[in-house]
GROMACS .gro file of C-alpha atoms in nm:
model
  116
    1UNK     CA    1   0.000   0.000   0.000
    2UNK     CA    2   0.115   0.353  -0.077
    3UNK     CA    3   0.002   0.695   0.037
    4UNK     CA    4   0.022   1.022  -0.153
    5UNK     CA    5   0.231   1.290   0.019
    6UNK     CA    6   0.382   1.625  -0.069
    7UNK     CA    7   0.721   1.599  -0.241
    8UNK     CA    8   0.780   1.969  -0.313
    9UNK     CA    9   0.601   2.303  -0.279
   10UNK     CA   10   0.686   2.619  -0.470
   11UNK     CA   11   0.545   2.903  -0.262
   12UNK     CA   12   0.470   3.250  -0.395
   13UNK     CA   13   0.563   3.232  -0.762
   14UNK     CA   14   0.444   3.524  -0.977
   15UNK     CA   15   0.286   3.458  -1.317
   16UNK     CA   16   0.493   3.640  -1.580
   17UNK     CA   17   0.282   3.559  -1.886
   18UNK     CA   18  -0.001   3.351  -2.031
   19UNK     CA   19  -0.011   3.179  -2.369
   20UNK     CA   20  -0.352   3.045  -2.470
   21UNK     CA   21  -0.226   2.917  -2.807
   22UNK     CA   22   0.029   2.681  -2.657
   23UNK     CA   23  -0.050   2.310  -2.640
   24UNK     CA   24  -0.070   2.320  -2.259
   25UNK     CA   25   0.137   2.312  -1.942
   26UNK     CA   26   0.310   2.535  -1.687
   27UNK     CA   27   0.647   2.686  -1.780
   28UNK     CA   28   0.885   2.715  -1.483
   29UNK     CA   29   1.254   2.812  -1.472
   30UNK     CA   30   1.479   2.513  -1.530
   31UNK     CA   31   1.688   2.588  -1.220
   32UNK     CA   32   1.372   2.599  -1.005
   33UNK     CA   33   1.243   2.260  -1.116
   34UNK     CA   34   1.588   2.109  -1.064
   35UNK     CA   35   1.615   2.256  -0.712
   36UNK     CA   36   1.266   2.130  -0.625
   37UNK     CA   37   1.332   1.782  -0.766
   38UNK     CA   38   1.049   1.809  -1.017
   39UNK     CA   39   1.088   1.640  -1.354
   40UNK     CA   40   0.997   1.802  -1.683
   41UNK     CA   41   0.649   1.680  -1.786
   42UNK     CA   42   0.571   1.579  -1.426
   43UNK     CA   43   0.213   1.643  -1.317
   44UNK     CA   44   0.170   1.924  -1.064
   45UNK     CA   45  -0.122   2.077  -0.877
   46UNK     CA   46  -0.146   2.457  -0.889
   47UNK     CA   47  -0.335   2.700  -0.666
   48UNK     CA   48  -0.383   3.057  -0.784
   49UNK     CA   49  -0.380   3.267  -0.467
   50UNK     CA   50  -0.505   3.571  -0.659
   51UNK     CA   51  -0.835   3.421  -0.776
   52UNK     CA   52  -0.874   3.094  -0.582
   53UNK     CA   53  -0.866   2.868  -0.888
   54UNK     CA   54  -0.702   2.526  -0.865
   55UNK     CA   55  -0.587   2.302  -1.146
   56UNK     CA   56  -0.359   2.016  -1.246
   57UNK     CA   57  -0.115   2.040  -1.535
   58UNK     CA   58   0.243   1.942  -1.614
   59UNK     CA   59   0.574   2.128  -1.600
   60UNK     CA   60   0.799   2.230  -1.887
   61UNK     CA   61   1.137   2.399  -1.862
   62UNK     CA   62   1.162   2.771  -1.916
   63UNK     CA   63   1.410   3.054  -1.879
   64UNK     CA   64   1.513   3.224  -1.556
   65UNK     CA   65   1.219   3.401  -1.393
   66UNK     CA   66   0.956   3.262  -1.633
   67UNK     CA   67   0.627   3.139  -1.490
   68UNK     CA   68   0.384   3.098  -1.780
   69UNK     CA   69   0.033   2.955  -1.783
   70UNK     CA   70  -0.001   2.778  -2.119
   71UNK     CA   71  -0.296   2.639  -2.312
   72UNK     CA   72  -0.619   2.605  -2.117
   73UNK     CA   73  -0.446   2.708  -1.793
   74UNK     CA   74  -0.400   3.054  -1.948
   75UNK     CA   75  -0.769   3.106  -1.869
   76UNK     CA   76  -0.704   3.042  -1.499
   77UNK     CA   77  -0.477   3.337  -1.424
   78UNK     CA   78  -0.322   3.658  -1.546
   79UNK     CA   79   0.020   3.819  -1.538
   80UNK     CA   80   0.103   3.920  -1.181
   81UNK     CA   81  -0.104   3.650  -1.009
   82UNK     CA   82   0.060   3.467  -0.719
   83UNK     CA   83   0.057   3.087  -0.740
   84UNK     CA   84   0.157   2.783  -0.538
   85UNK     CA   85   0.278   2.468  -0.712
   86UNK     CA   86   0.260   2.127  -0.544
   87UNK     CA   87   0.434   1.805  -0.650
   88UNK     CA   88   0.333   1.475  -0.488
   89UNK     CA   89   0.475   1.124  -0.463
   90UNK     CA   90   0.336   0.788  -0.361
   91UNK     CA   91   0.532   0.630  -0.080
   92UNK     CA   92   0.499   0.346   0.168
   93UNK     CA   93   0.348   0.468   0.497
   94UNK     CA   94   0.655   0.363   0.697
   95UNK     CA   95   0.890   0.562   0.473
   96UNK     CA   96   0.657   0.861   0.486
   97UNK     CA   97   0.725   0.906   0.857
   98UNK     CA   98   1.079   1.026   0.788
   99UNK     CA   99   1.016   1.195   0.453
  100UNK     CA  100   1.035   1.575   0.442
  101UNK     CA  101   0.911   1.772   0.141
  102UNK     CA  102   1.124   2.044  -0.012
  103UNK     CA  103   0.960   2.387   0.018
  104UNK     CA  104   1.092   2.678  -0.188
  105UNK     CA  105   0.990   3.040  -0.130
  106UNK     CA  106   1.014   3.309  -0.399
  107UNK     CA  107   1.043   3.685  -0.437
  108UNK     CA  108   0.869   3.902  -0.701
  109UNK     CA  109   1.132   3.807  -0.965
  110UNK     CA  110   1.069   3.434  -0.905
  111UNK     CA  111   1.408   3.391  -0.741
  112UNK     CA  112   1.440   3.143  -0.455
  113UNK     CA  113   1.469   3.333  -0.128
  114UNK     CA  114   1.446   3.043   0.115
  115UNK     CA  115   1.445   2.664   0.110
  116UNK     CA  116   1.286   2.471   0.392
   0.00000   0.00000   0.00000
């Protein structure tokens, strides 16, 4: 048996653009997804703190500072919105007791300011 727990949380990212005509996904800076341990094309859950919307999508690599809502997700936020991104894993309950998620905090330029 496995349980689903938080693997990583990206707290306080700022949307820098939206692109409705893209095939879909969430663009995040390559260095951010590496630091968080998120794989490109990995499914993530997103909460838009600015409008309360929640959605699931997948991550693609972008340039430094880029946080872009692509495809249908472009309808779920606008430039300047603050978002949270959650990555989850399935793990055996016994291993979960000692597992600690990686939590990254960001400034207005989407630079990591703190890692917990």
